[in-house]
Coordinates of C-alpha atoms in Angstrom, one line a residue:
X26 CA 129.7 -29.1 9.8
X27 CA 126.5 -31.0 9.1
X28 CA 126.6 -34.8 9.4
X29 CA 126.2 -36.1 5.9
X30 CA 124.5 -39.5 6.2
X31 CA 126.3 -42.3 4.3
X32 CA 123.8 -44.9 5.4
X33 CA 120.6 -45.2 7.4
X34 CA 120.3 -46.8 10.8
X35 CA 116.6 -46.1 11.2
X36 CA 115.4 -49.2 9.3
X37 CA 115.7 -51.6 12.3
X38 CA 112.7 -53.7 11.4
X39 CA 112.0 -52.8 7.8
X40 CA 114.2 -55.4 6.0
X41 CA 112.8 -58.1 3.7
X42 CA 113.5 -61.7 4.4
X43 CA 116.4 -63.3 2.6
X44 CA 115.3 -65.1 -0.5
X45 CA 117.7 -68.0 0.0
X46 CA 119.4 -69.8 2.8
X47 CA 122.8 -68.4 3.8
X48 CA 124.7 -71.5 4.4
X49 CA 127.4 -71.2 7.1
X50 CA 128.4 -74.9 7.3
X51 CA 131.6 -74.2 5.4
X52 CA 132.4 -70.9 7.0
X53 CA 134.3 -70.1 10.2
X54 CA 134.1 -66.8 12.1
X55 CA 137.0 -65.6 14.2
X56 CA 136.5 -62.4 16.3
X57 CA 139.7 -60.9 17.5
X58 CA 140.0 -58.2 20.2
X59 CA 142.2 -57.2 23.1
X60 CA 139.2 -57.2 25.4
X61 CA 138.1 -60.8 24.8
X62 CA 137.9 -62.1 28.5
X63 CA 140.0 -59.0 29.4
X64 CA 137.9 -56.1 30.7
X65 CA 139.4 -52.8 29.8
X66 CA 136.5 -50.7 28.5
X67 CA 133.3 -50.9 26.5
X68 CA 134.5 -53.4 23.9
X69 CA 134.5 -56.1 26.5
X70 CA 130.8 -55.4 27.0
X71 CA 130.1 -55.5 23.3
X72 CA 131.7 -58.9 22.8
X73 CA 130.4 -60.4 26.0
X74 CA 126.8 -59.5 25.5
X75 CA 126.8 -60.2 21.8
X76 CA 128.3 -63.7 22.1
X77 CA 125.1 -65.6 22.7
X78 CA 123.4 -64.3 19.6
X79 CA 126.5 -64.9 17.5
X80 CA 126.6 -68.5 18.7
X81 CA 123.0 -68.9 17.7
X82 CA 124.0 -68.0 14.1
X83 CA 127.4 -69.7 13.8
X84 CA 127.2 -72.5 16.3
X85 CA 130.6 -74.2 16.9
X86 CA 132.1 -72.3 14.0
X87 CA 132.5 -69.2 16.1
X88 CA 135.8 -68.5 17.9
X89 CA 136.9 -65.6 20.0
X90 CA 140.6 -64.7 20.1
X91 CA 142.2 -62.5 22.8
X92 CA 145.2 -62.1 25.1
X93 CA 146.0 -64.8 27.6
X94 CA 145.8 -63.2 31.0
X95 CA 146.1 -65.8 33.7
X96 CA 143.9 -64.1 36.2
X97 CA 141.1 -63.6 33.7
X98 CA 141.3 -67.1 32.4
X99 CA 140.7 -68.5 35.9
X100 CA 137.6 -66.4 36.4
X101 CA 136.1 -66.0 32.9
X102 CA 137.1 -68.9 30.7
X103 CA 136.2 -72.6 30.9
X104 CA 139.0 -74.7 29.5
X105 CA 137.7 -77.5 27.2
X106 CA 139.1 -79.6 24.5
X107 CA 138.0 -78.6 21.0
X108 CA 135.7 -81.0 19.3
X109 CA 136.6 -79.9 15.7
X110 CA 139.5 -82.2 14.6
X111 CA 141.0 -79.5 12.3
X112 CA 140.9 -77.0 15.1
X113 CA 142.5 -79.4 17.5
X114 CA 145.3 -80.2 15.1
X115 CA 145.9 -76.5 14.5
X116 CA 146.0 -75.6 18.2
X117 CA 148.4 -78.5 18.9
X118 CA 150.6 -77.3 16.1
X119 CA 150.6 -73.8 17.5
X120 CA 151.4 -75.0 21.0
X121 CA 154.3 -77.1 19.9
X122 CA 155.9 -74.6 17.5
X123 CA 154.7 -71.2 18.4
X124 CA 151.9 -69.0 17.0
X125 CA 152.3 -70.2 13.4
X126 CA 149.4 -70.2 11.0
X127 CA 148.6 -73.8 10.0
X128 CA 145.8 -74.8 7.7
X129 CA 145.3 -78.5 8.1
X130 CA 141.7 -78.9 7.0
X131 CA 141.2 -81.2 4.0
X132 CA 138.6 -78.8 2.6
X133 CA 139.5 -75.4 4.0
X134 CA 136.4 -73.5 5.0
X135 CA 135.6 -69.9 4.2
X136 CA 137.3 -68.0 7.0
X137 CA 135.9 -64.7 8.2
X138 CA 138.0 -62.7 10.7
X139 CA 136.5 -59.7 12.5
X140 CA 139.1 -57.4 14.2
X141 CA 138.2 -54.8 16.8
X142 CA 140.3 -51.7 17.3
X143 CA 143.9 -51.0 16.3
X144 CA 145.3 -53.3 19.0
X145 CA 144.1 -56.3 16.8
X146 CA 144.7 -54.5 13.5
X147 CA 148.2 -56.0 12.9
X148 CA 146.7 -59.4 12.2
X149 CA 144.4 -57.9 9.6
X150 CA 147.2 -56.1 7.8
X151 CA 149.3 -59.3 7.7
X152 CA 146.3 -61.3 6.4
X153 CA 146.0 -59.0 3.4
X154 CA 149.8 -58.6 3.0
X155 CA 150.3 -62.4 2.8
X156 CA 147.2 -62.8 0.5
X157 CA 145.6 -65.3 2.9
X158 CA 142.1 -66.5 1.8
X159 CA 140.4 -64.7 4.7
X160 CA 137.4 -62.2 4.6
X161 CA 138.2 -59.4 7.0
X162 CA 136.2 -56.8 9.0
X163 CA 137.7 -54.0 11.0
X164 CA 135.6 -52.2 13.6
X165 CA 136.8 -49.0 15.2
X166 CA 134.9 -48.2 18.4
X167 CA 136.7 -44.9 18.7
X168 CA 139.6 -43.5 16.6
X169 CA 142.9 -43.2 18.4
X170 CA 143.7 -39.8 17.1
X171 CA 140.2 -38.5 17.7
X172 CA 140.4 -39.4 21.4
X173 CA 143.7 -37.6 21.7
X174 CA 142.6 -34.5 19.9
X175 CA 139.4 -34.1 22.0
X176 CA 141.4 -34.4 25.2
X177 CA 143.5 -31.5 24.0
X178 CA 140.5 -29.1 24.1
X179 CA 140.3 -28.4 20.4
X180 CA 137.1 -27.6 18.4
X181 CA 137.2 -31.2 17.1
X182 CA 134.0 -31.8 15.1
X183 CA 133.9 -28.4 13.4
X184 CA 137.5 -28.8 12.2
X185 CA 137.6 -32.4 11.1
X186 CA 138.4 -31.5 7.5
X187 CA 141.3 -29.2 8.5
X188 CA 143.5 -31.5 10.6
X189 CA 146.9 -32.6 9.2
X190 CA 146.4 -36.1 10.6
X191 CA 150.1 -37.2 10.2
X192 CA 151.4 -34.1 11.9
X193 CA 148.8 -34.3 14.7
X194 CA 149.6 -38.0 15.4
X195 CA 153.3 -37.3 15.3
X196 CA 153.0 -34.4 17.7
X197 CA 151.2 -36.6 20.2
X198 CA 153.7 -39.5 19.8
X199 CA 151.1 -42.0 18.6
X200 CA 152.1 -42.0 14.9
X201 CA 153.0 -45.7 14.8
X202 CA 149.7 -46.7 16.4
X203 CA 147.7 -44.3 14.2
X204 CA 149.3 -45.8 11.1
X205 CA 148.4 -49.3 12.3
X206 CA 144.8 -48.2 12.8
X207 CA 144.6 -46.5 9.4
X208 CA 146.1 -49.5 7.7
X209 CA 143.6 -51.8 9.2
X210 CA 140.7 -49.6 8.2
X211 CA 142.0 -49.2 4.6
X212 CA 142.9 -52.9 4.1
X213 CA 139.7 -54.5 5.5
X214 CA 137.1 -55.9 3.1
X215 CA 134.5 -54.2 5.3
X216 CA 135.1 -51.3 7.6
X217 CA 132.5 -50.5 10.3
X218 CA 132.1 -48.2 13.2
X219 CA 129.6 -47.9 16.1
X220 CA 127.8 -44.6 15.3
X221 CA 127.1 -42.0 12.6
X222 CA 129.1 -39.4 14.5
X223 CA 132.2 -41.7 14.5
X224 CA 131.6 -42.6 10.9
X225 CA 132.2 -38.9 10.0
X226 CA 135.2 -38.8 12.2
X227 CA 136.7 -42.0 10.7
X228 CA 136.2 -40.7 7.1
X229 CA 138.4 -37.7 7.9
X230 CA 141.0 -39.2 10.2
X231 CA 141.3 -42.8 8.8
X232 CA 140.5 -41.7 5.2
X233 CA 137.8 -44.3 4.6
X234 CA 134.1 -44.1 4.8
X235 CA 132.6 -46.9 6.9
X236 CA 130.6 -49.5 4.9
X237 CA 128.1 -50.0 7.6
X238 CA 127.2 -48.7 11.1
X239 CA 127.2 -51.4 13.8
X240 CA 125.5 -49.9 16.9
X241 CA 126.3 -51.4 20.3
X242 CA 123.6 -53.3 22.0
X243 CA 123.0 -55.0 25.3
X244 CA 121.6 -58.3 26.5
X245 CA 118.5 -56.7 27.9
X246 CA 117.4 -59.8 29.7
X247 CA 120.3 -59.4 32.0
X248 CA 118.9 -56.1 33.2
X249 CA 115.2 -56.9 32.8
X250 CA 113.2 -56.9 36.0
X251 CA 109.7 -57.0 34.3
X252 CA 107.3 -54.9 36.3
X253 CA 109.4 -55.1 39.5
X254 CA 112.0 -52.6 38.3
X255 CA 110.3 -49.8 40.2
X256 CA 110.6 -51.9 43.4
X257 CA 114.3 -52.6 42.6
X258 CA 114.8 -48.9 42.2
X259 CA 113.3 -48.3 45.7
X260 CA 115.4 -51.0 47.3
X261 CA 118.7 -49.8 45.7
X262 CA 117.8 -46.2 46.6
X263 CA 117.4 -47.1 50.2
X264 CA 121.0 -48.6 50.2
X265 CA 122.4 -45.4 48.7
X266 CA 120.5 -43.4 51.4
X267 CA 122.2 -45.4 54.1
X268 CA 125.6 -44.5 52.6
X269 CA 124.5 -40.8 52.5
X270 CA 123.4 -40.9 56.1
X271 CA 126.9 -42.0 57.1
X272 CA 128.8 -39.8 54.7
X273 CA 127.0 -36.6 55.9
X274 CA 126.7 -37.5 59.6
X275 CA 126.6 -34.4 61.8
X276 CA 125.4 -32.4 58.8
X277 CA 122.4 -34.3 57.8
X278 CA 120.1 -31.3 57.7
X279 CA 118.2 -32.2 54.6
X280 CA 115.3 -34.5 53.9
X281 CA 116.4 -37.7 52.3
X282 CA 112.9 -38.3 51.0
X283 CA 113.3 -35.1 48.9
X284 CA 116.9 -35.9 47.9
X285 CA 117.7 -36.8 44.2
X286 CA 120.8 -38.9 43.3
X287 CA 122.6 -38.0 40.1
X288 CA 125.7 -39.7 38.9
X289 CA 128.4 -39.8 36.1
X290 CA 130.6 -42.8 35.6
X291 CA 133.2 -44.1 33.2
X292 CA 136.9 -43.6 32.4
X293 CA 138.5 -40.7 34.0
X294 CA 138.7 -38.4 31.0
X295 CA 137.7 -35.1 32.5
X296 CA 136.8 -33.2 29.4
X297 CA 135.9 -36.0 27.0
X298 CA 133.4 -37.5 29.4
X299 CA 131.9 -34.0 30.2
X300 CA 132.8 -34.0 33.9
X301 CA 133.9 -30.3 33.5
X302 CA 130.6 -29.1 32.2
X303 CA 128.7 -31.3 34.7
X304 CA 130.5 -29.6 37.6
X305 CA 129.9 -26.2 36.3
X306 CA 126.2 -27.0 35.8
X307 CA 126.0 -28.3 39.3
X308 CA 127.3 -25.0 40.6
X309 CA 124.6 -23.1 38.7
X310 CA 122.0 -25.6 39.8
X311 CA 123.0 -25.0 43.4
X312 CA 122.4 -21.3 43.0
X313 CA 119.0 -21.8 41.4
X314 CA 117.8 -24.1 44.1
X315 CA 119.0 -21.7 46.8
X316 CA 117.4 -18.6 45.4
X317 CA 114.2 -20.4 44.7
X318 CA 114.2 -21.8 48.3
X319 CA 113.8 -25.3 47.0
X320 CA 113.4 -28.1 49.5
X321 CA 115.1 -30.5 47.1
X322 CA 118.7 -31.6 47.7
X323 CA 120.8 -33.1 45.0
X324 CA 123.7 -35.5 45.7
X325 CA 125.9 -35.9 42.7
X326 CA 128.2 -39.0 42.5
X327 CA 131.4 -39.0 40.3
X328 CA 132.3 -42.7 39.8
X329 CA 135.6 -42.4 37.9
X330 CA 138.7 -44.5 38.8
X331 CA 141.8 -42.5 39.7
X332 CA 145.1 -43.0 41.6
X333 CA 144.5 -43.5 45.3
X334 CA 146.3 -45.2 48.2
X335 CA 143.3 -46.1 50.4
X336 CA 139.9 -45.1 51.7
X337 CA 139.5 -41.7 53.4
X338 CA 139.6 -42.1 57.2
X339 CA 136.8 -39.6 57.6
X340 CA 134.6 -41.4 55.1
X341 CA 135.1 -44.7 56.8
X342 CA 134.4 -43.1 60.2
X343 CA 131.1 -41.8 58.9
X344 CA 129.9 -45.3 58.0
X345 CA 131.1 -46.6 61.4
X346 CA 129.2 -43.8 63.2
X347 CA 126.1 -44.6 61.2
X348 CA 126.3 -48.2 62.2
X349 CA 126.9 -47.3 65.8
X350 CA 123.8 -45.2 65.8
X351 CA 121.8 -48.0 64.2
X352 CA 123.0 -50.5 66.9
X353 CA 122.2 -48.0 69.7
X354 CA 118.7 -47.4 68.3
X355 CA 118.2 -51.2 67.9
X356 CA 119.3 -51.8 71.5
X357 CA 117.0 -49.1 72.9
X358 CA 114.1 -50.5 70.8
X359 CA 114.7 -54.0 72.2
X360 CA 114.7 -52.7 75.8
X361 CA 111.6 -50.6 75.2
X362 CA 109.8 -53.5 73.6
X363 CA 110.6 -55.8 76.5
X364 CA 109.2 -53.3 79.1
X365 CA 106.1 -52.7 76.9
X366 CA 105.6 -56.5 76.6
X367 CA 105.8 -57.0 80.4
X368 CA 103.4 -54.2 81.1
X369 CA 100.8 -55.6 78.7
X370 CA 101.2 -59.1 80.2
X371 CA 100.0 -57.9 83.6
X372 CA 97.1 -56.0 82.0
X373 CA 98.3 -52.5 82.6
X374 CA 98.8 -49.6 80.2
X375 CA 102.5 -48.7 80.1
X376 CA 103.7 -45.5 81.8
X377 CA 105.5 -43.8 79.0
X378 CA 107.7 -41.8 81.4
X379 CA 109.1 -45.1 82.8
X380 CA 109.6 -46.9 79.6
X381 CA 113.0 -45.2 79.1
X382 CA 115.3 -45.3 82.1
X383 CA 118.4 -43.3 82.8
X384 CA 120.7 -45.9 81.1
X385 CA 118.7 -45.6 77.9
X386 CA 119.1 -41.8 77.9
X387 CA 122.8 -42.2 78.6
X388 CA 123.2 -44.5 75.6
X389 CA 121.4 -42.1 73.3
X390 CA 123.3 -39.1 74.5
X391 CA 126.6 -40.9 73.9
X392 CA 125.4 -41.8 70.4
X393 CA 124.4 -38.2 69.7
X394 CA 127.7 -36.9 71.0
X395 CA 129.5 -39.3 68.6
X396 CA 127.8 -37.6 65.6
X397 CA 129.3 -34.2 66.4
X398 CA 131.5 -33.1 63.5
X399 CA 133.7 -30.0 63.4
X400 CA 134.6 -30.3 59.7
X401 CA 132.6 -30.4 56.5
X402 CA 131.6 -33.8 55.0
X403 CA 134.4 -35.0 52.7
X404 CA 134.2 -34.5 48.9
X405 CA 136.4 -37.5 48.0
X406 CA 135.9 -41.0 49.6
X407 CA 139.6 -41.9 49.1
X408 CA 143.0 -40.4 49.6
X409 CA 144.1 -39.1 46.2
X410 CA 147.8 -39.5 45.2
X411 CA 147.6 -36.3 43.2
X412 CA 145.1 -34.3 45.2
X413 CA 146.4 -30.8 44.3
X414 CA 146.4 -31.4 40.6
X415 CA 143.3 -33.7 40.2
X416 CA 141.0 -32.1 37.7
X417 CA 137.7 -32.9 39.5
X418 CA 139.0 -31.7 42.9
X419 CA 140.6 -28.6 41.4
X420 CA 137.3 -27.7 39.6
X421 CA 135.3 -28.2 42.9
X422 CA 137.7 -25.8 44.7
X423 CA 137.1 -23.2 42.0
X424 CA 133.3 -23.4 42.0
X425 CA 133.1 -23.7 45.8
X426 CA 130.9 -26.8 46.2
X427 CA 132.2 -28.0 49.6
X428 CA 129.1 -29.8 50.9
X429 CA 128.3 -27.0 53.3
X430 CA 124.9 -26.9 55.0
X431 CA 123.8 -24.0 52.8
X432 CA 124.5 -25.9 49.6
X433 CA 121.5 -27.6 48.0
X434 CA 123.9 -29.6 45.8
X435 CA 126.3 -32.0 47.4
X436 CA 129.2 -33.7 45.6
X437 CA 130.7 -37.2 46.3
X438 CA 133.8 -38.2 44.3
X439 CA 134.3 -42.0 44.4
X440 CA 137.6 -42.6 42.5
X441 CA 137.1 -46.3 42.2
X442 CA 134.8 -48.7 40.4
X443 CA 131.9 -49.9 42.6
X444 CA 132.0 -53.4 44.1
X445 CA 129.6 -55.3 46.3
X446 CA 132.7 -56.2 48.5
X447 CA 133.6 -52.6 49.3
X448 CA 133.4 -51.7 53.0
X449 CA 132.3 -48.2 52.0
X450 CA 129.6 -48.5 49.4
X451 CA 128.9 -52.2 49.0
X452 CA 126.9 -52.1 45.8
X453 CA 127.5 -53.4 42.3
X454 CA 127.4 -50.9 39.5
X455 CA 124.0 -52.2 38.3
X456 CA 122.5 -51.9 41.8
X457 CA 123.8 -48.4 42.1
X458 CA 122.4 -47.3 38.8
X459 CA 119.0 -48.6 39.7
X460 CA 119.0 -46.6 42.9
X461 CA 119.8 -43.3 41.3
X462 CA 117.3 -40.9 39.8
X463 CA 119.3 -39.5 36.8
X464 CA 122.5 -40.4 34.9
X465 CA 124.4 -37.4 33.5
X466 CA 126.8 -38.0 30.6
X467 CA 127.5 -34.7 28.9
X468 CA 130.4 -36.2 26.9
X469 CA 132.2 -34.2 24.2
X470 CA 133.8 -37.4 22.8
X471 CA 131.7 -40.5 23.1
X472 CA 131.6 -42.8 20.0
X473 CA 128.7 -44.8 21.5
X474 CA 128.1 -44.5 25.3
X475 CA 127.2 -47.6 27.2
X476 CA 126.5 -45.8 30.5
X477 CA 123.4 -44.0 29.3
X478 CA 122.3 -47.2 27.4
X479 CA 122.6 -49.2 30.7
X480 CA 120.5 -46.5 32.4
X481 CA 117.8 -46.9 29.8
X482 CA 117.4 -50.6 30.0
X483 CA 117.1 -50.3 33.8
X484 CA 114.5 -47.5 33.5
X485 CA 116.7 -44.7 34.8
X486 CA 116.5 -41.4 32.8
X487 CA 119.7 -40.0 31.5
X488 CA 121.3 -37.0 29.9
X489 CA 123.4 -37.5 26.8
X490 CA 124.7 -35.3 24.0
X491 CA 124.4 -35.0 20.2
X492 CA 128.1 -35.8 20.0
X493 CA 127.6 -39.3 21.4
X494 CA 126.5 -42.3 19.4
X495 CA 123.8 -43.1 21.9
X496 CA 122.4 -39.6 21.8
X497 CA 122.3 -39.4 18.0
X498 CA 120.7 -42.9 17.9
X499 CA 117.9 -41.9 20.3
X500 CA 117.3 -38.6 18.5
X501 CA 116.8 -40.6 15.3
X502 CA 114.4 -43.1 16.8
X503 CA 112.3 -41.0 19.2
X504 CA 110.2 -38.0 18.3
X505 CA 110.4 -36.5 21.8
X506 CA 113.3 -38.1 23.7
X507 CA 112.9 -35.9 26.8
X508 CA 109.4 -37.3 27.3
X509 CA 110.9 -40.8 27.6
X510 CA 113.6 -39.6 30.0
X511 CA 116.4 -39.2 27.4
X512 CA 117.7 -35.6 27.5
X513 CA 119.9 -34.7 24.5
X514 CA 122.4 -31.9 25.2
X515 CA 123.6 -29.9 22.3
X516 CA 127.3 -29.7 22.4
X517 CA 127.9 -29.6 18.6
X518 CA 126.3 -26.3 17.6
X519 CA 126.5 -24.4 20.9
X520 CA 129.4 -23.0 22.8
X521 CA 130.5 -24.4 26.2
X522 CA 128.6 -21.7 28.2
X523 CA 125.4 -22.3 26.2
X524 CA 125.6 -26.0 26.6
X525 CA 126.2 -25.6 30.3
X526 CA 123.1 -23.4 30.6
X527 CA 121.1 -26.0 28.7
X528 CA 122.4 -28.7 31.1
X529 CA 121.6 -26.6 34.1
X530 CA 118.0 -26.1 32.7
X531 CA 117.6 -29.9 32.3
X532 CA 118.8 -30.5 35.8
X533 CA 116.6 -27.8 37.3
X534 CA 113.5 -29.0 35.4
X535 CA 114.2 -32.5 36.7
X536 CA 114.4 -31.3 40.3
X537 CA 111.0 -29.7 39.9
X538 CA 109.3 -32.9 38.9
X539 CA 106.9 -34.6 41.4
X540 CA 107.5 -38.1 42.6
X541 CA 104.6 -39.3 40.4
X542 CA 106.1 -37.6 37.3
X543 CA 109.4 -39.4 37.9
X544 CA 107.7 -42.7 38.2
X545 CA 105.8 -42.1 34.9
X546 CA 109.1 -41.1 33.3
X547 CA 110.9 -44.2 34.5
X548 CA 108.2 -46.4 33.0
X549 CA 108.6 -44.7 29.7
X550 CA 112.4 -45.0 29.8
X551 CA 112.3 -48.7 30.6
X552 CA 110.1 -49.3 27.6
X553 CA 112.9 -48.1 25.3
X554 CA 115.1 -51.0 26.2
X555 CA 114.0 -53.0 23.1
X556 CA 115.7 -50.4 21.0
X557 CA 119.0 -51.4 22.5
X558 CA 118.6 -55.2 22.5
X559 CA 121.0 -57.3 20.5
X560 CA 117.9 -59.0 19.0
X561 CA 117.6 -55.8 16.9
X562 CA 121.1 -54.3 16.7
X563 CA 122.8 -57.7 16.2
X564 CA 121.5 -57.7 12.6
X565 CA 124.1 -55.0 11.6
X566 CA 126.9 -57.3 12.5
X567 CA 125.3 -60.1 10.4
X568 CA 125.0 -57.8 7.5
X569 CA 128.7 -56.7 7.8
X570 CA 129.8 -60.4 7.9
X571 CA 127.8 -61.3 4.8
X572 CA 129.2 -58.2 3.0
X573 CA 132.7 -59.3 3.8
X574 CA 132.2 -62.9 2.7
X575 CA 130.7 -61.7 -0.6
X576 CA 133.7 -59.3 -1.2
X577 CA 136.4 -61.9 -0.3
X578 CA 134.7 -64.9 -2.0
X579 CA 132.8 -63.5 -5.0
X580 CA 132.6 -67.0 -6.7
X581 CA 130.7 -68.3 -3.7
X582 CA 128.8 -65.3 -2.4
X583 CA 127.5 -62.2 -4.1
X584 CA 125.5 -59.1 -3.5
X585 CA 121.9 -58.7 -4.5
X586 CA 121.2 -55.0 -4.4
X587 CA 117.8 -53.7 -3.6
X588 CA 116.3 -50.2 -3.0
X589 CA 116.9 -49.3 0.7
X590 CA 114.1 -46.7 0.5
X591 CA 111.6 -49.6 0.6
X592 CA 112.9 -50.4 4.1
X593 CA 110.6 -48.5 6.4
X594 CA 112.1 -47.7 9.8
X595 CA 110.2 -46.7 12.9
X596 CA 110.1 -43.8 15.3
X597 CA 108.6 -43.6 18.8
X598 CA 106.0 -40.9 18.8
X599 CA 105.5 -38.4 21.6
X600 CA 103.5 -40.1 24.4
X601 CA 99.8 -39.4 24.3
X602 CA 99.6 -38.3 27.8
X603 CA 101.1 -35.0 29.0
X604 CA 104.9 -35.4 29.4
X605 CA 106.2 -35.1 32.9
X606 CA 108.9 -32.6 31.9
X607 CA 108.1 -29.2 33.6
X608 CA 109.5 -27.4 30.5
X609 CA 106.7 -29.0 28.4
X610 CA 103.8 -29.2 30.9
X611 CA 104.0 -26.2 33.3
X612 CA 101.5 -23.4 32.9
X613 CA 102.4 -19.7 32.7
X614 CA 100.4 -18.9 35.8
X615 CA 102.0 -20.2 39.1
X616 CA 98.6 -20.5 40.6
X617 CA 97.3 -23.0 38.1
X618 CA 96.5 -26.4 39.8
X619 CA 95.6 -28.7 37.1
X620 CA 98.8 -30.7 37.2
X621 CA 97.2 -33.6 39.0
X622 CA 94.4 -33.7 36.5
X623 CA 96.9 -33.9 33.7
X624 CA 98.8 -36.7 35.4
X625 CA 95.6 -38.6 35.9
X626 CA 95.2 -38.9 32.2
X627 CA 98.3 -41.1 32.1
X628 CA 97.5 -44.7 31.3
X629 CA 100.6 -47.0 31.6
X630 CA 99.0 -50.0 29.9
X631 CA 97.7 -47.9 27.0
X632 CA 101.0 -46.1 26.4
X633 CA 103.0 -49.4 26.7
X634 CA 100.8 -51.0 24.1
X635 CA 101.3 -48.1 21.7
X636 CA 105.0 -48.2 22.2
X637 CA 105.1 -51.9 21.5
X638 CA 103.4 -51.4 18.2
X639 CA 106.2 -49.1 17.1
X640 CA 108.6 -52.0 16.9
X641 CA 107.4 -54.6 14.5
X642 CA 108.3 -58.2 15.2
X643 CA 111.6 -59.1 13.7
X644 CA 111.6 -61.1 10.5
X645 CA 113.3 -64.5 10.4
X646 CA 116.5 -65.4 8.6
X647 CA 117.0 -69.1 7.9
X648 CA 120.3 -70.6 9.0
X649 CA 121.6 -73.9 10.0
X650 CA 120.6 -73.1 13.6
X651 CA 117.1 -72.2 12.6
X652 CA 115.5 -68.8 12.2
X653 CA 117.4 -65.9 13.7
X654 CA 115.4 -63.7 16.1
X655 CA 116.0 -60.6 14.0
X656 CA 116.1 -59.4 10.3
X657 CA 119.0 -57.8 8.4
X658 CA 119.3 -54.1 7.7
X659 CA 119.9 -52.2 4.5
X660 CA 123.5 -51.1 4.2
X661 CA 125.3 -49.2 1.6
X662 CA 127.5 -46.1 1.2
X663 CA 126.0 -45.3 -2.2
X664 CA 122.4 -45.3 -1.1
X665 CA 121.6 -48.8 -2.2
X666 CA 121.3 -51.7 0.2
X667 CA 123.1 -55.0 -0.5
X668 CA 122.3 -58.5 0.5
X669 CA 124.8 -61.4 0.3
X670 CA 123.3 -64.7 -0.6
X671 CA 124.7 -68.1 -1.5
X672 CA 125.7 -68.2 -5.2
X673 CA 124.1 -70.7 -7.5
X674 CA 127.6 -71.4 -8.8
X675 CA 128.2 -73.3 -5.6

């Protein structure tokens, strides 16, 4: 089923300036979500990274509401006394008599409440049922029923119009939650979702077409490393290599300098996140690398939390053996250096045969003996509680990727989120991503996809799909995504086997790239980070708020429609130099040797300047806090954009 567009999200920088000031002095914004200071999934990242820009717009009139979790409050919340007298009286009243709504302001402000996901939807429904003077927004980041249906291995997107939603929700015992989500979507003044693919899903499952798409952004400065990000990649890669040396001790028969690190990360949803198709593609990639006698080795990491009881003893032993070998080598080096120093002091050239004595050889022999291993390197780094039924381990047993010496593809399953305090792989997620060469996220159900977005802002190429919000967004804004290190897998119009072959082709092409080609590609990928910055994407949230205020308070705010076609978007062109992808640049003759000449035509500064010109500087929106660092988008379900401005009646 084709995706019928209800609104454009290409006009990121084509909006006109607002004609009048949008006065927020008498307006208050409440943003309500279960993941406020409570990390569960991607909504936590949305709210946390967007908060700074929202404060720039609303100042002290912006409030976040979430669950009180004592452990999170201690680490993420700074307890302060409210400065607003009306707010202080309200909080005191709530503390003394329970969570009761109390409006004690002499001149009640215009209240705007933004609810995220069905968990917060009850408050929205009650606001409308009790006819409270509150403008409401409801954002669904993923429909509840959609997630359940996709997990059930159905042809979801091609049958959206055919589902009996009430029956499907009842069969999965989520009918009460589904009704709450649907009620919130239908009752809100403004309904938004995070991507075009989810907008189509919401229209069929929640029976309302979203008023505006609000793509998820990132605080790019947090990940920005200027021109040092290539150095950071090298540093983080070295740390991963150290872990690999320990994990594969006794079977380290491959060259780490020709080793590529791939990874997939996220919630443990085996099919929804595409772990199934990734494993199958790895098996086919292993075959291709072996029959082509490739000297490249691929190490694929699966970072997905599962039920475990502790670290795997064999894995911990590997890191201990690696450390012992390092200590032994360091000791021998110190002894060797001391003898060399003493020989030079007396003016004699050292006798190499006497530099290492019997004790040194004994130490080294003991260290080598300790590296002997009778079993294969482990697949999983932890002891799984449900080893026999675990989807990833079951699939690995079926495809036969057991980390044997003959395999050119190695698999490491780390069923725990990464942490710098881990005794096994002491790296934060950000460091780990920087050290990898490629992120692989062939998701079947991914309303947005923060993992490939985080890869992009750190300059790491990634594979996404045309069923993820991120993949559709990039396809819409980049003429040749693969040249910029964004590979889009077709999982909508191809069968599973065809999609798996396409993924295998992407992986094999990536393995054929030279080191120089990968560096060029990382430079291009990192330059796309501006597309994902809240400085640009935050304007969609602003537009949704203004739309809600105008609908809830028509006597104070109103729409001023304009033609959205006048809003010119932008689109990254294909890079001027030859793309590094072998599929696009290799010659038909295997004896052709002009690849280096083609790469020499690459000019980083010239390409970067051309890419910068494709994103025009944001326009300014006057507010009480000064101009916002971004303009507003055109939004409308009927093809016309609308702007909310202060009414002259006020």
